Amino acid sequence: MSDEMFPWRRKEWLELRKDFDGLVARVFGEEAKKDLMTFSPAIDVTETDNDVIVKAEIPGMVKSDLDVTLTGDVLTIKGEKREEKEENTADRHTIERRFGSFTRSVTLPRKVQGDKIQAKYENGVLNLTMPKIESELDSSRKISVE
């Protein structure tokens, strides 16, 4: 695929991002630069006849570090991934694992029964099964046009 279709892949864009990250680190400190590299989990929202199902990829987390809330029809997933502090005599050359907090919110396609949500975190994937509200199940009806 050409760089014309994806201009952010161009060398100029990558150099600009590198320069911007360096500027932020110089002005606000290295911690601010780390904040730019925040983690945002990939989320799938699907719908069956009776449920709204949300799957979020959150690898490397501990379920006690996850906070899931439903406010109206907005589902919010928050978490914090902590860096392991391991003293080692070997020099580190690269660190590509990300640490820090994240927040991800999605608007659900239907109203759900908040008190009947089932949540399971396994193998780095958070699965939420949310039963739809009964009135939402029968909300489709034929309208005659005169």
Coordinates of N, CA and C in Angstrom, one line a residue:
M1 N 0.8 -1.2 0.0 CA 0.0 0.0 0.0 C 0.9 1.2 0.0
S2 N 0.4 2.2 -0.7 CA 1.3 3.4 -0.8 C 1.2 4.4 0.4
D3 N 2.2 5.2 0.5 CA 2.2 6.2 1.6 C 1.1 7.3 1.3
E4 N 0.7 7.4 0.1 CA -0.4 8.4 -0.2 C -1.7 8.0 0.5
M5 N -2.0 6.7 0.6 CA -3.2 6.3 1.3 C -3.0 6.4 2.8
F6 N -1.8 6.3 3.3 CA -1.5 6.3 4.7 C -0.4 7.4 5.0
P7 N -0.7 8.7 5.0 CA 0.3 9.7 5.1 C 1.1 9.6 6.4
W8 N 0.5 9.1 7.5 CA 1.2 9.0 8.7 C 2.3 8.0 8.7
R9 N 2.4 7.2 7.7 CA 3.5 6.3 7.6 C 4.8 6.9 6.9
R10 N 4.6 8.1 6.4 CA 5.7 8.8 5.7 C 6.8 9.1 6.7
K11 N 8.0 9.1 6.2 CA 9.1 9.4 7.0 C 9.0 10.7 7.7
E12 N 8.5 11.7 7.0 CA 8.3 13.1 7.6 C 7.4 13.0 8.9
W13 N 6.3 12.3 8.8 CA 5.4 12.2 10.0 C 6.1 11.5 11.1
L14 N 6.9 10.4 10.8 CA 7.6 9.7 11.9 C 8.6 10.6 12.5
E15 N 9.3 11.4 11.7 CA 10.3 12.3 12.3 C 9.6 13.4 13.1
L16 N 8.5 13.9 12.6 CA 7.8 14.9 13.4 C 7.3 14.3 14.8
R17 N 6.8 13.1 14.8 CA 6.4 12.5 16.0 C 7.6 12.4 17.0
K18 N 8.7 11.9 16.5 CA 10.0 11.8 17.3 C 10.4 13.1 17.8
D19 N 10.3 14.2 17.0 CA 10.7 15.5 17.5 C 9.7 16.0 18.6
F20 N 8.4 15.8 18.3 CA 7.4 16.2 19.3 C 7.6 15.5 20.7
D21 N 7.9 14.2 20.6 CA 8.1 13.4 21.8 C 9.3 13.9 22.6
G22 N 10.4 14.3 21.8 CA 11.6 14.9 22.5 C 11.3 16.2 23.1
L23 N 10.5 17.0 22.4 CA 10.1 18.3 22.9 C 9.4 18.2 24.2
V24 N 8.4 17.3 24.3 CA 7.6 17.1 25.5 C 8.5 16.7 26.6
A25 N 9.4 15.7 26.3 CA 10.3 15.2 27.4 C 11.2 16.4 27.9
R26 N 11.7 17.2 27.0 CA 12.5 18.3 27.5 C 11.8 19.4 28.3
V27 N 10.5 19.7 27.9 CA 9.8 20.8 28.5 C 9.1 20.3 29.8
F28 N 8.5 19.1 29.8 CA 7.7 18.6 30.9 C 8.4 17.5 31.7
G29 N 9.4 16.9 31.2 CA 10.1 15.8 31.8 C 9.8 14.5 31.2
E30 N 10.6 13.5 31.5 CA 10.4 12.2 30.9 C 9.1 11.5 31.2
E31 N 8.5 11.8 32.4 CA 7.2 11.2 32.8 C 6.1 11.7 31.9
A32 N 6.1 12.9 31.4 CA 5.1 13.4 30.5 C 5.2 12.7 29.2
K33 N 6.4 12.4 28.7 CA 6.6 11.6 27.5 C 6.0 10.3 27.6
K34 N 6.2 9.6 28.8 CA 5.6 8.3 29.0 C 4.1 8.4 28.9
D35 N 3.5 9.5 29.4 CA 2.0 9.7 29.3 C 1.5 9.7 27.9
L36 N 2.4 10.1 26.9 CA 2.0 10.1 25.5 C 1.8 8.7 25.0
M37 N 2.5 7.8 25.6 CA 2.5 6.4 25.1 C 1.4 5.6 25.9
T38 N 0.3 6.2 26.1 CA -0.7 5.5 26.9 C -1.3 4.3 26.2
F39 N -1.7 3.3 26.9 CA -2.2 2.1 26.4 C -3.8 2.2 26.3
S40 N -4.3 1.8 25.2 CA -5.8 1.8 25.0 C -6.2 0.4 24.5
P41 N -7.0 -0.3 25.3 CA -7.3 -1.7 24.9 C -8.2 -1.7 23.6
A42 N -8.0 -2.7 22.8 CA -8.9 -2.9 21.7 C -10.2 -3.5 22.2
I43 N -11.3 -3.0 21.7 CA -12.7 -3.4 22.2 C -13.5 -3.8 21.1
D44 N -14.2 -5.0 21.2 CA -15.2 -5.5 20.3 C -16.6 -5.4 21.0
V45 N -17.6 -4.8 20.3 CA -18.9 -4.8 20.9 C -19.8 -5.5 19.9
T46 N -20.5 -6.6 20.3 CA -21.4 -7.4 19.5 C -22.7 -7.5 20.2
E47 N -23.7 -7.9 19.4 CA -25.0 -8.0 19.9 C -25.7 -9.3 19.5
T48 N -26.3 -10.0 20.4 CA -27.1 -11.2 20.1 C -28.5 -10.8 20.3
D49 N -29.4 -11.8 20.1 CA -30.8 -11.5 20.3 C -31.1 -11.0 21.7
N50 N -30.4 -11.6 22.7 CA -30.7 -11.3 24.1 C -29.6 -10.4 24.9
D51 N -28.4 -10.4 24.3 CA -27.3 -9.8 25.1 C -26.5 -8.8 24.2
V52 N -25.8 -7.9 24.9 CA -24.8 -7.1 24.3 C -23.5 -7.7 24.9
I53 N -22.5 -8.0 24.1 CA -21.3 -8.6 24.5 C -20.1 -7.7 24.2
V54 N -19.3 -7.4 25.2 CA -18.1 -6.6 25.0 C -16.9 -7.5 25.3
K55 N -15.9 -7.4 24.4 CA -14.6 -8.1 24.7 C -13.5 -7.0 24.6
A56 N -12.7 -7.0 25.6 CA -11.6 -6.0 25.6 C -10.2 -6.8 25.8
E57 N -9.3 -6.5 24.9 CA -8.0 -7.1 25.0 C -7.1 -6.2 26.0
I58 N -6.8 -6.8 27.1 CA -6.0 -6.1 28.2 C -5.0 -7.1 28.7
P59 N -4.0 -7.4 27.9 CA -3.0 -8.4 28.3 C -2.1 -7.8 29.4
G60 N -1.6 -8.8 30.2 CA -0.7 -8.5 31.3 C -1.2 -7.8 32.5
M61 N -2.5 -7.8 32.6 CA -3.2 -7.1 33.7 C -3.6 -8.2 34.8
V62 N -3.8 -7.7 36.0 CA -4.3 -8.5 37.1 C -5.8 -8.0 37.2
K63 N -6.7 -8.9 37.4 CA -8.1 -8.5 37.4 C -8.4 -7.5 38.5
S64 N -7.7 -7.6 39.6 CA -7.9 -6.6 40.7 C -7.5 -5.2 40.3
D65 N -6.7 -5.0 39.3 CA -6.4 -3.7 38.8 C -7.3 -3.1 37.8
L66 N -8.4 -3.9 37.5 CA -9.4 -3.4 36.5 C -10.6 -2.8 37.3
D67 N -11.2 -1.7 36.7 CA -12.4 -1.1 37.2 C -13.3 -0.9 36.1
V68 N -14.5 -1.6 36.2 CA -15.5 -1.6 35.1 C -16.7 -1.0 35.6
T69 N -17.3 0.1 35.0 CA -18.5 0.8 35.4 C -19.4 1.0 34.3
L70 N -20.7 1.0 34.6 CA -21.7 1.3 33.6 C -22.5 2.5 34.1
T71 N -22.5 3.6 33.3 CA -23.3 4.8 33.7 C -24.2 5.1 32.5
G72 N -25.5 4.9 32.8 CA -26.4 5.0 31.7 C -26.1 3.9 30.6
D73 N -25.8 4.4 29.4 CA -25.5 3.4 28.3 C -24.0 3.5 28.0
V74 N -23.2 4.1 28.9 CA -21.8 4.2 28.6 C -21.0 3.2 29.5
L75 N -20.3 2.3 28.9 CA -19.4 1.4 29.6 C -18.0 1.9 29.7
T76 N -17.4 2.0 30.9 CA -16.1 2.5 31.1 C -15.2 1.4 31.7
I77 N -14.1 1.2 31.1 CA -13.1 0.2 31.6 C -11.8 1.0 31.9
K78 N -11.4 0.9 33.2 CA -10.2 1.6 33.6 C -9.2 0.5 34.2
G79 N -8.0 0.8 34.1 CA -7.0 -0.1 34.7 C -5.7 0.6 34.8
E80 N -4.8 -0.1 35.6 CA -3.5 0.3 35.7 C -2.5 -0.9 35.6
K81 N -1.6 -0.7 34.7 CA -0.6 -1.8 34.6 C 0.7 -1.3 35.2
R82 N 1.2 -2.0 36.2 CA 2.3 -1.6 37.0 C 3.6 -2.2 36.4
E83 N 4.7 -1.4 36.5 CA 6.0 -1.9 36.0 C 6.6 -2.7 37.1
E84 N 7.1 -3.9 36.7 CA 7.8 -4.7 37.7 C 9.2 -4.1 37.9
K85 N 9.6 -3.9 39.2 CA 10.9 -3.3 39.5 C 11.8 -4.5 39.8
E86 N 12.6 -4.9 38.9 CA 13.5 -6.0 39.0 C 15.0 -5.5 38.9
E87 N 15.7 -5.6 39.9 CA 17.2 -5.2 39.8 C 17.9 -6.4 39.1
N88 N 18.7 -6.0 38.2 CA 19.4 -6.9 37.3 C 20.7 -6.3 36.9
T89 N 21.7 -7.1 36.9 CA 23.0 -6.6 36.5 C 23.2 -6.4 35.0
A90 N 22.3 -7.1 34.2 CA 22.4 -7.0 32.8 C 21.9 -5.6 32.3
D91 N 22.5 -5.1 31.3 CA 22.1 -3.8 30.7 C 20.8 -4.0 29.9
R92 N 19.9 -3.1 30.0 CA 18.7 -3.2 29.2 C 18.9 -2.4 27.9
H93 N 18.5 -3.0 26.8 CA 18.7 -2.3 25.5 C 17.4 -1.7 25.0
T94 N 16.3 -2.4 25.2 CA 15.0 -1.9 24.8 C 13.9 -2.4 25.8
I95 N 12.9 -1.5 26.0 CA 11.8 -1.8 26.8 C 10.6 -1.5 26.0
E96 N 9.8 -2.4 25.6 CA 8.7 -2.2 24.7 C 7.3 -2.4 25.4
R97 N 7.4 -3.0 26.6 CA 6.2 -3.1 27.4 C 5.7 -1.8 28.0
R98 N 4.5 -1.5 27.9 CA 3.9 -0.3 28.4 C 3.3 -0.4 29.8
F99 N 3.5 0.6 30.6 CA 3.0 0.6 31.9 C 2.2 1.9 32.1
G100 N 1.3 1.9 33.0 CA 0.6 3.1 33.3 C -0.9 2.8 33.3
S101 N -1.7 3.9 33.4 CA -3.1 3.7 33.5 C -3.8 4.0 32.2
F102 N -5.0 3.5 32.0 CA -5.8 3.7 30.8 C -7.3 3.8 31.2
T103 N -8.0 4.5 30.4 CA -9.5 4.6 30.5 C -10.0 4.4 29.1
R104 N -11.0 3.6 28.9 CA -11.7 3.4 27.6 C -13.2 3.3 27.8
S105 N -13.9 4.2 27.2 CA -15.4 4.2 27.3 C -16.0 3.9 25.9
V106 N -17.1 3.2 26.0 CA -17.9 2.9 24.7 C -19.4 3.1 25.1
T107 N -20.1 3.6 24.1 CA -21.5 3.7 24.2 C -22.1 2.5 23.7
L108 N -23.0 1.8 24.5 CA -23.6 0.5 24.2 C -24.7 0.8 23.2
P109 N -25.0 -0.2 22.3 CA -26.0 0.0 21.3 C -27.4 -0.2 21.8
R110 N -27.6 -0.8 23.0 CA -28.9 -1.0 23.6 C -28.7 -0.8 25.1
K111 N -29.9 -0.6 25.8 CA -29.9 -0.5 27.2 C -29.8 -1.9 27.8
V112 N -29.0 -2.1 28.8 CA -28.8 -3.4 29.4 C -29.2 -3.4 30.9
Q113 N -29.3 -4.6 31.4 CA -29.7 -4.8 32.8 C -28.4 -4.8 33.6
G114 N -28.1 -3.6 34.2 CA -26.8 -3.4 34.9 C -26.6 -4.4 36.1
D115 N -27.6 -4.9 36.7 CA -27.5 -5.8 37.9 C -27.3 -7.2 37.4
K116 N -27.3 -7.5 36.1 CA -27.1 -8.9 35.7 C -25.9 -9.0 34.7
I117 N -25.0 -8.1 34.8 CA -23.9 -8.2 33.9 C -22.9 -9.2 34.5
Q118 N -22.4 -10.1 33.6 CA -21.4 -11.1 33.9 C -20.1 -10.6 33.3
A119 N -19.0 -10.6 34.2 CA -17.7 -10.2 33.7 C -16.7 -11.3 34.1
K120 N -15.8 -11.6 33.1 CA -14.8 -12.6 33.3 C -13.5 -12.1 32.6
Y121 N -12.4 -12.2 33.3 CA -11.1 -11.8 32.8 C -10.3 -13.1 32.7
E122 N -9.9 -13.5 31.5 CA -9.1 -14.7 31.4 C -8.2 -14.6 30.1
N123 N -6.9 -15.0 30.3 CA -5.9 -14.9 29.2 C -5.8 -13.6 28.5
G124 N -5.9 -12.5 29.4 CA -5.7 -11.2 28.8 C -6.9 -10.6 28.1
V125 N -8.1 -11.2 28.2 CA -9.3 -10.7 27.6 C -10.4 -10.6 28.6
L126 N -11.0 -9.4 28.7 CA -12.1 -9.1 29.5 C -13.4 -9.4 28.7
N127 N -14.2 -10.3 29.2 CA -15.5 -10.6 28.5 C -16.6 -10.1 29.4
L128 N -17.5 -9.3 28.8 CA -18.7 -8.8 29.5 C -19.9 -9.3 28.7
T129 N -20.8 -10.0 29.4 CA -22.1 -10.3 28.8 C -23.2 -9.6 29.6
M130 N -23.9 -8.7 28.8 CA -24.9 -7.8 29.4 C -26.3 -8.1 28.8
P131 N -27.2 -8.7 29.6 CA -28.5 -8.9 29.1 C -29.3 -7.6 28.8
K132 N -29.9 -7.6 27.6 CA -30.7 -6.4 27.2 C -31.9 -6.3 28.1
I133 N -32.4 -5.1 28.2 CA -33.6 -4.8 29.0 C -34.8 -5.3 28.1
E134 N -35.7 -6.0 28.7 CA -36.8 -6.6 28.0 C -37.5 -5.7 27.0
S135 N -37.8 -4.5 27.3 CA -38.4 -3.5 26.4 C -37.6 -3.3 25.2
E136 N -36.3 -3.4 25.3 CA -35.4 -3.3 24.1 C -35.5 -4.4 23.2
L137 N -35.8 -5.6 23.7 CA -35.9 -6.8 22.9 C -37.0 -6.7 21.9
D138 N -38.1 -6.1 22.3 CA -39.3 -6.0 21.4 C -39.5 -4.6 20.9
S139 N -38.4 -3.9 20.8 CA -38.6 -2.5 20.3 C -38.8 -2.3 18.8
S140 N -38.6 -3.3 18.1 CA -38.8 -3.3 16.6 C -40.2 -3.7 16.3
R141 N -40.9 -2.8 15.5 CA -42.2 -3.2 15.1 C -42.5 -2.5 13.7
K142 N -43.4 -3.1 13.0 CA -43.8 -2.7 11.6 C -44.7 -1.5 11.8
I143 N -44.4 -0.4 11.0 CA -45.2 0.8 11.0 C -45.8 0.9 9.7
S144 N -47.1 1.0 9.6 CA -47.8 1.1 8.4 C -47.8 2.6 7.9
V145 N -47.5 2.8 6.7 CA -47.5 4.1 6.1 C -48.7 4.3 5.3
E146 N -49.4 5.4 5.6 CA -50.7 5.7 4.9 C -50.5 6.8 3.9

